[in-house]
Short mmCIF file of C-alpha atoms in Angstrom, two decimals:
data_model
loop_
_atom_site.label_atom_id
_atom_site.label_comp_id
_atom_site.label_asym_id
_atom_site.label_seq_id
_atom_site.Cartn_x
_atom_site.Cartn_y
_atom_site.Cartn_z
CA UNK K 1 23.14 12.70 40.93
CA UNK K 2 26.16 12.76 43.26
CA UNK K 3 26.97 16.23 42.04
CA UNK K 4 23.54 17.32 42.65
CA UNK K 5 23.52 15.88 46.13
CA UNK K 6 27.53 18.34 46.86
CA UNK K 7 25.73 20.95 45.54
CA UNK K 8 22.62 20.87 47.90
CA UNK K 9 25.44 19.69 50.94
CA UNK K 10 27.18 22.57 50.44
CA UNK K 11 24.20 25.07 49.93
CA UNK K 12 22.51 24.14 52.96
CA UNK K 13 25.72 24.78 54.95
CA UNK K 14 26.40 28.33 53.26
CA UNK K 15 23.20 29.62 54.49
CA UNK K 16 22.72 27.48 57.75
CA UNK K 17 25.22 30.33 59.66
CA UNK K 18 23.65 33.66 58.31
CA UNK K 19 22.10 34.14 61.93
CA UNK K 20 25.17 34.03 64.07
CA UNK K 21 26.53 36.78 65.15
CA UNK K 22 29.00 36.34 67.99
CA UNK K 23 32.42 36.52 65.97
CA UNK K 24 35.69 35.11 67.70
CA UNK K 25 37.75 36.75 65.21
CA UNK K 26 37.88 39.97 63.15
CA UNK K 27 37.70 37.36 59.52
CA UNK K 28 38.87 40.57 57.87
CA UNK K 29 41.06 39.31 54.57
CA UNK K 30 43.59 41.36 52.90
CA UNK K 31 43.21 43.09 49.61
CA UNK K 32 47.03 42.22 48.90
CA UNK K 33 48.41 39.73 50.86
CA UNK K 34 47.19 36.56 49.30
CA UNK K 35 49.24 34.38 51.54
CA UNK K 36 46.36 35.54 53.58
CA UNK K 37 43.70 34.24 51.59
CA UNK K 38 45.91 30.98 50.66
CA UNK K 39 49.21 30.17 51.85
CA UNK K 40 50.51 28.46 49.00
CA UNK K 41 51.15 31.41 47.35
CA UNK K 42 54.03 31.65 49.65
CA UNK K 43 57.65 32.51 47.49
CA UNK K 44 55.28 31.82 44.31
CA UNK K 45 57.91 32.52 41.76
CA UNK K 46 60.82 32.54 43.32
CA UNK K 47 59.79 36.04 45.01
CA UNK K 48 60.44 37.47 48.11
CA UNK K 49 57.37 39.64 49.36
CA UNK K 50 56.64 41.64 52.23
CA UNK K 51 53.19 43.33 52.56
CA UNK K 52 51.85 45.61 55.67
CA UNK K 53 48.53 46.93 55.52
CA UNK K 54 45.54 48.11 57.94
CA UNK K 55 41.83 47.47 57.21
CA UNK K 56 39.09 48.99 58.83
CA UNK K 57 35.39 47.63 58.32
CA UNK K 58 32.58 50.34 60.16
CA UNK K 59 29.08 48.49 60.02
CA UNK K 60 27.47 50.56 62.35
CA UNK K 61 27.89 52.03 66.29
CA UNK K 62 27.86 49.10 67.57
CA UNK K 63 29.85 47.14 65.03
CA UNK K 64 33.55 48.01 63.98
CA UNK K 65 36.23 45.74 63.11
CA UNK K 66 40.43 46.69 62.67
CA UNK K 67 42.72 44.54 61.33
CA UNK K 68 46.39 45.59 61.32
CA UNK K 69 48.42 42.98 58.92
CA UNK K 70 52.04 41.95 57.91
CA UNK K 71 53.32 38.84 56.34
CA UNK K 72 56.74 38.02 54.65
CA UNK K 73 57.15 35.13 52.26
CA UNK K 74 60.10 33.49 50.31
CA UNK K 75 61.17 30.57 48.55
CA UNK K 76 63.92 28.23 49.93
CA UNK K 77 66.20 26.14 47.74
CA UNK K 78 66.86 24.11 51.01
CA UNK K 79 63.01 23.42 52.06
CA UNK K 80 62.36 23.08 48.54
CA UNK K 81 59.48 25.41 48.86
CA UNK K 82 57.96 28.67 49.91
CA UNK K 83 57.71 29.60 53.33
CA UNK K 84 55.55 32.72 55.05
CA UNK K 85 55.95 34.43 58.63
CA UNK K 86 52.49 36.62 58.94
CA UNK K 87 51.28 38.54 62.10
CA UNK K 88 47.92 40.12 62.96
CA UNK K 89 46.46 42.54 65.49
CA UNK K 90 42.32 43.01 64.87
CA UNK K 91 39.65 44.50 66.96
CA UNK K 92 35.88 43.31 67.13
CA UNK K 93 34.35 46.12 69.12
CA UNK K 94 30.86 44.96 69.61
CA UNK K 95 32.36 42.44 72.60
CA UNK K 96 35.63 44.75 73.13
CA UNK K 97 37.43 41.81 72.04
CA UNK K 98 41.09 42.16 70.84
CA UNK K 99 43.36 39.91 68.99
CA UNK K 100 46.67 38.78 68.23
CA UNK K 101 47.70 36.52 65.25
CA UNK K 102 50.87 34.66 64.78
CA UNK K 103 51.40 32.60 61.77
CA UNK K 104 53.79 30.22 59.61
CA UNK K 105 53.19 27.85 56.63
CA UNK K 106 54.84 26.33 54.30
CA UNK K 107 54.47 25.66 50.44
CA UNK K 108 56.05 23.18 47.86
CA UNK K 109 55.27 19.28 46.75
CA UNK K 110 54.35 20.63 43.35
CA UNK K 111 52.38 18.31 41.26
CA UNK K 112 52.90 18.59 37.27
CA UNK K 113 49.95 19.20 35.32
CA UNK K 114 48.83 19.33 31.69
CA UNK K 115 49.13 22.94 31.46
CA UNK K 116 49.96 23.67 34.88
CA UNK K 117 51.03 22.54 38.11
CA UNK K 118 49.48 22.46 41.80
CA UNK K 119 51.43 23.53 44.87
CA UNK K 120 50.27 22.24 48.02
CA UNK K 121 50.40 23.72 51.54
CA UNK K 122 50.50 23.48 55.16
CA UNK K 123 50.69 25.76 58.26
CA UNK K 124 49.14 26.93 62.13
CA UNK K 125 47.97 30.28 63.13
CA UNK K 126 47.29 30.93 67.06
CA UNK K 127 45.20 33.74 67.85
CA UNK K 128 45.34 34.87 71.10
CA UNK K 129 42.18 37.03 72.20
CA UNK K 130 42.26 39.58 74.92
CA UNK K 131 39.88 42.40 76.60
CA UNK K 132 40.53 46.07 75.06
CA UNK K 133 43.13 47.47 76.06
CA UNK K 134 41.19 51.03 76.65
CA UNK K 135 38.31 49.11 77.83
CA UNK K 136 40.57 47.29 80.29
CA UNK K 137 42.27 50.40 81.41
CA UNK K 138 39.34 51.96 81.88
CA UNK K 139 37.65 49.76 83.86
CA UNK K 140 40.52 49.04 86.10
CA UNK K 141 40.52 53.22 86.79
CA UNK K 142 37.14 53.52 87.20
CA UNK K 143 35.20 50.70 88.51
CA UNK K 144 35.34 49.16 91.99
CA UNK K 145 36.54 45.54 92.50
CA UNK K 146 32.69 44.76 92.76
CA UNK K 147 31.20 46.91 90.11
CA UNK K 148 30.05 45.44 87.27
CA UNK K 149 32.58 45.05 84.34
CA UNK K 150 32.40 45.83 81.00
CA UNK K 151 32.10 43.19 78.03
CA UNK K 152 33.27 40.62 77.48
CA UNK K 153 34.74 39.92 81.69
CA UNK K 154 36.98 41.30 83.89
CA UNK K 155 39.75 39.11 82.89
CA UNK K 156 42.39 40.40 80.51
CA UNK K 157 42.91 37.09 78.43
CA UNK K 158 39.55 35.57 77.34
CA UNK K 159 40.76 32.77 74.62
CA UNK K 160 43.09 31.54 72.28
CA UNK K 161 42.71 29.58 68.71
CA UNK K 162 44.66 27.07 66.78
CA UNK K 163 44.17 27.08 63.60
CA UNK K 164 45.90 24.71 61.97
CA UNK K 165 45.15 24.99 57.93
CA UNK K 166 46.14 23.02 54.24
CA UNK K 167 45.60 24.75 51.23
CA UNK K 168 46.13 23.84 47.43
CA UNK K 169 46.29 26.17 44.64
CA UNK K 170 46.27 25.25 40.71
CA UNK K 171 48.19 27.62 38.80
CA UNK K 172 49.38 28.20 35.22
CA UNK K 173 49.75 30.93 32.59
CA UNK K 174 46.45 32.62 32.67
CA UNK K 175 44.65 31.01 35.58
CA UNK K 176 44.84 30.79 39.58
CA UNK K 177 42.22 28.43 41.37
CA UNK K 178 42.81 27.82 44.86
CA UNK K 179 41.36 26.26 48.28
CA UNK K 180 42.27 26.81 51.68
CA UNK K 181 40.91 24.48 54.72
CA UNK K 182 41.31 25.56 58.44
CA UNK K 183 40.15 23.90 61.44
CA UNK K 184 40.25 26.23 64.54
CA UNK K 185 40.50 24.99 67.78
CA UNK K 186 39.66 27.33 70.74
CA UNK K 187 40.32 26.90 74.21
CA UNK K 188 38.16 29.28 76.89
CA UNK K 189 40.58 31.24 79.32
CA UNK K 190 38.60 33.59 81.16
CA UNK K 191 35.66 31.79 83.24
CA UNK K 192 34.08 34.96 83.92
CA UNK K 193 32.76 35.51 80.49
CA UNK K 194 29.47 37.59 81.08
CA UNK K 195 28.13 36.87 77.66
CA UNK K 196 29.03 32.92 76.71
CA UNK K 197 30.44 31.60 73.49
CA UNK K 198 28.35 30.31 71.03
CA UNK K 199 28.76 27.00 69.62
CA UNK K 200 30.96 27.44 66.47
CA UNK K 201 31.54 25.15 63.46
CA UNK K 202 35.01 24.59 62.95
CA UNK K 203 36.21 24.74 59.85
CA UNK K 204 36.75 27.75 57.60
CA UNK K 205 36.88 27.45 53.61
CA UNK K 206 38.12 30.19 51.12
CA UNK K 207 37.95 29.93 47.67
CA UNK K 208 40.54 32.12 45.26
CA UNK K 209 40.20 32.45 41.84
CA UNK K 210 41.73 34.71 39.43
CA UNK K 211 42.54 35.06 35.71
CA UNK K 212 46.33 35.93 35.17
CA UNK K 213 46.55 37.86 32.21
CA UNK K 214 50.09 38.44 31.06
CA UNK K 215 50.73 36.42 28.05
CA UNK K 216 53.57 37.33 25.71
CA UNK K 217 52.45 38.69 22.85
CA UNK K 218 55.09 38.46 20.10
CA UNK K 219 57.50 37.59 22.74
CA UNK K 220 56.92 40.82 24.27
CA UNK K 221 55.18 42.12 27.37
CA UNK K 222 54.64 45.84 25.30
CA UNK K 223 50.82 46.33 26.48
CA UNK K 224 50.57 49.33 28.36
CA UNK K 225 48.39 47.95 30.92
CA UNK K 226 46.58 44.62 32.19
CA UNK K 227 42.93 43.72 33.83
CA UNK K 228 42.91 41.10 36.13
CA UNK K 229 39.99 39.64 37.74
CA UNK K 230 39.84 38.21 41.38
CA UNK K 231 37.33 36.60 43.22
CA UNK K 232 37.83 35.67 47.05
CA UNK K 233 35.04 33.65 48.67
CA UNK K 234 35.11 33.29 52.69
CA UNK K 235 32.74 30.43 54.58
CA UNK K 236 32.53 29.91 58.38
CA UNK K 237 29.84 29.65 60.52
CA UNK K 238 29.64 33.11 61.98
CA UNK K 239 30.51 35.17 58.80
CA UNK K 240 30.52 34.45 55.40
CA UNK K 241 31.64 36.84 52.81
CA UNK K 242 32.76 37.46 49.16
CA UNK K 243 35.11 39.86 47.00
CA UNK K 244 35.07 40.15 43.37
CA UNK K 245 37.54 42.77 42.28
CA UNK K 246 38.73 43.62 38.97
CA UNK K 247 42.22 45.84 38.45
CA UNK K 248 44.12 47.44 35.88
CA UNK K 249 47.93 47.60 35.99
CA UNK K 250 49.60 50.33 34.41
CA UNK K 251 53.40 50.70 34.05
CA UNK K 252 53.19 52.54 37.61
CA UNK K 253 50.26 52.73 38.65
CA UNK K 254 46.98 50.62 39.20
CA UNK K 255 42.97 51.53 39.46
CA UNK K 256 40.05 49.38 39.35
CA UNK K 257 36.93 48.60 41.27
CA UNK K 258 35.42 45.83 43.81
CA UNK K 259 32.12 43.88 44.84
CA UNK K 260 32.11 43.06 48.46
CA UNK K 261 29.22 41.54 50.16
CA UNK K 262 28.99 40.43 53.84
CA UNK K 263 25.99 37.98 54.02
CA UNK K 264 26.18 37.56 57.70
CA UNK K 265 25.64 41.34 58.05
CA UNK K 266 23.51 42.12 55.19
CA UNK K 267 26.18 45.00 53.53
CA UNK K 268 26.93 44.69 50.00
CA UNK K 269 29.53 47.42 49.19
CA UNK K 270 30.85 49.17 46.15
CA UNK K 271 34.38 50.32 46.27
CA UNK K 272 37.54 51.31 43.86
CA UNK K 273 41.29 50.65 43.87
CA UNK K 274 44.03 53.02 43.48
CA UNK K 275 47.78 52.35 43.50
CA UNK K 276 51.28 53.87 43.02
CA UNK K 277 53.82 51.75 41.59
CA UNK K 278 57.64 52.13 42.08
CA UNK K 279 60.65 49.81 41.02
CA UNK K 280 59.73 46.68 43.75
CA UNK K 281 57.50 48.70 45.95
CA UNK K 282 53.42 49.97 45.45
CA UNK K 283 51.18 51.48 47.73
CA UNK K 284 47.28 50.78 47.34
CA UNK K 285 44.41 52.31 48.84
CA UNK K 286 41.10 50.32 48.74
CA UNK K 287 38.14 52.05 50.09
CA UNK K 288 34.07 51.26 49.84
CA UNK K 289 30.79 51.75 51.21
CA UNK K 290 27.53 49.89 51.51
CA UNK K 291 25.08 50.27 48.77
CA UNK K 292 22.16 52.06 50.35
CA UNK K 293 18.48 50.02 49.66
CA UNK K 294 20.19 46.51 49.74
CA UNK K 295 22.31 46.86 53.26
CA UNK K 296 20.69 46.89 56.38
CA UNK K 297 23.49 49.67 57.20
CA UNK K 298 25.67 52.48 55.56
CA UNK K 299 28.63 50.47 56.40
CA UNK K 300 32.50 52.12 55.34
CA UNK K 301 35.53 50.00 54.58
CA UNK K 302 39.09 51.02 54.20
CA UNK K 303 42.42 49.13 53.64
CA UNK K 304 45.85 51.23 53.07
CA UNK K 305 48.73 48.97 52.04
CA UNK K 306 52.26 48.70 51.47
CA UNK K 307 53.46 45.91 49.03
CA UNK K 308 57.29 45.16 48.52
CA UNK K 309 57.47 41.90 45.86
CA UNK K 310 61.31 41.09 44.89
CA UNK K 311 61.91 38.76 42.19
CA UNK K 312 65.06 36.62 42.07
CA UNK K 313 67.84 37.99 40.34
CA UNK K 314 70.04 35.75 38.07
CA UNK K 315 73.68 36.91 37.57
CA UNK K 316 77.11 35.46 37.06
CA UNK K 317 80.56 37.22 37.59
CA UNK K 318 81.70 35.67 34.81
CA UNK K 319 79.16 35.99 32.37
CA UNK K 320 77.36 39.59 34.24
CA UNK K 321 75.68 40.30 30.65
CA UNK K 322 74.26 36.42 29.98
CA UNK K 323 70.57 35.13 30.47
CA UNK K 324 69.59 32.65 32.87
CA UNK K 325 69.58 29.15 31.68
CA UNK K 326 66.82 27.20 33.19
#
């Protein structure tokens, strides 16, 4: 009964913001930065990662969001856990709204499992939210002191957020299952806002799952390639959204397809994956479009990314040629 009761809880509030439209933020998520989608994936295996990316989500005229990413993560033997930088510029055209994201977090206090173990995690992003820049250039060219402005104000900075955020993630050899919590916190800068806020809720919950598959066989990683599934689900108030992508990683390169739907929008896309693979370094291109009958528009999605994962190296003067004792 109890379960029943979560269940319901949580149904009602999935569907109770598919009618809000006003976005603060661009809520764009990476294809492959997951410290993005859950920051205690941050120096996950000792690595040392650096991805840059840009994603561009065209709903319709009216509707276009950017996001520009970067993030670096690593693991510190003095913290005793991983720790990520990340930075974001986006753009939400409909209110010329553009923003600026500055990150950190911090990952460790493992927990031992059965089969696994769960890493726990903590951080803050501030966003800080200004008018566009062409907009605002514009605008201060053409118009008259008491002409009219364009959306969202005259004033340059409109808002900032803190979003403060804890995230857990279960891990072990052939499954991921995470959960990431943020509560953001905005405070209203501009007071000459021509179109006011609407009331928010303010938390934000994504849900990562994916099956690792790369077992030994016979002691040996010798398969030629490997599928992995993914699934990233995204709930806030004013957009909620879902990814289910599956990939296949060959010796150098990588292909595979994607399910995105954006249920605050209506636009259910169909997309594929392809990647280039080099040593430490692999560039993917993700690109999609709304399936037309069950979107309300023939939206067009688009994410080119560079990846650089390092994993720790183990090596002794002494003994250059033996393996790592754990």
């Amino acid at each position: 009964m109890q379960l029943a009761s979560k269940i319901a809880l949580f149904v009602t509030l999935l569907f109770s913001g598919i009618n809000c439209y006003a976005q603060t933020e661009t809520y764009l998520l990476p294809f492959n930065s997951k410290v993005a989608i859950n920051p205690s994936f941050a120096g996950l295996n000792n690595n040392n990662s650096y991805h840059t990316g840009n994603q561009y989500f065209y709903i319709n005229g009216r509707q276009t969001y950017n996001l520009f990413y970067g993030s670096w993560d690593s693991y510190s033997e003095k913290l005793k856990g991983g720790i990520a930088l990340s930075f974001g510029q986006g753009l939400i055209s409909e209110q010329n709204i553009s923003t600026s994201e500055f990150g950190f977090s911090y990952s460790g206090f493992p927990i031992k499992t059965k089969n696994g173990e769960i890493l726990l995690s903590v951080g803050t992003n501030l966003v800080l939210a200004t008018k566009q820049w062409t907009v605002a250039f514009l605008d201060g060219v053409i118009t008259d002191r008491n002409d009219p402005s364009s959306l969202p104000g005259k004033a340059f900075l409109r808002y900032s957020i803190t979003k403060p955020k804890v995230g857990f993630l279960w891990t072990n050899n052939s499954l991921q299952l995470g959960l990431t919590a943020a509560v953001p916190y905005r405070i209203d800068i501009a007071t000459d806002a021509i179109e006011p806020p609407e009331s928010v809720t303010p938390v934000s919950l994504t849900l990562y799952l994916a099956k690792k598959i790369n077992k030994k066989v016979k002691d040996l990683y010798s398969r030629p390639f490997m599928f992995s599934p993914e699934l990233v689900v995204f709930y806030h108030e004013e957009f909620i959204f879902s990814r289910l992508s599956l990939l296949s990683n060959h010796t150098d390169k990588t292909w595979g397809f994607f399910v995105q739907n954006d249920f605050t929008n209506n636009i259910h896309s169909l997309g594929g994956t392809i990647g280039y693979r080099r040593n430490f370094i692999s560039v993917n291109l993700n690109a999609g479009m709304g399936v037309p009958g069950i979107s309300d528009d023939n939206a067009f999605l688009c994410e080119l990314s560079l990846n650089i994962i390092v994993p720790p190296f183990n090596y002794s003067k002494i003994y250059p040629w033996a393996t790592n004792k754990n």
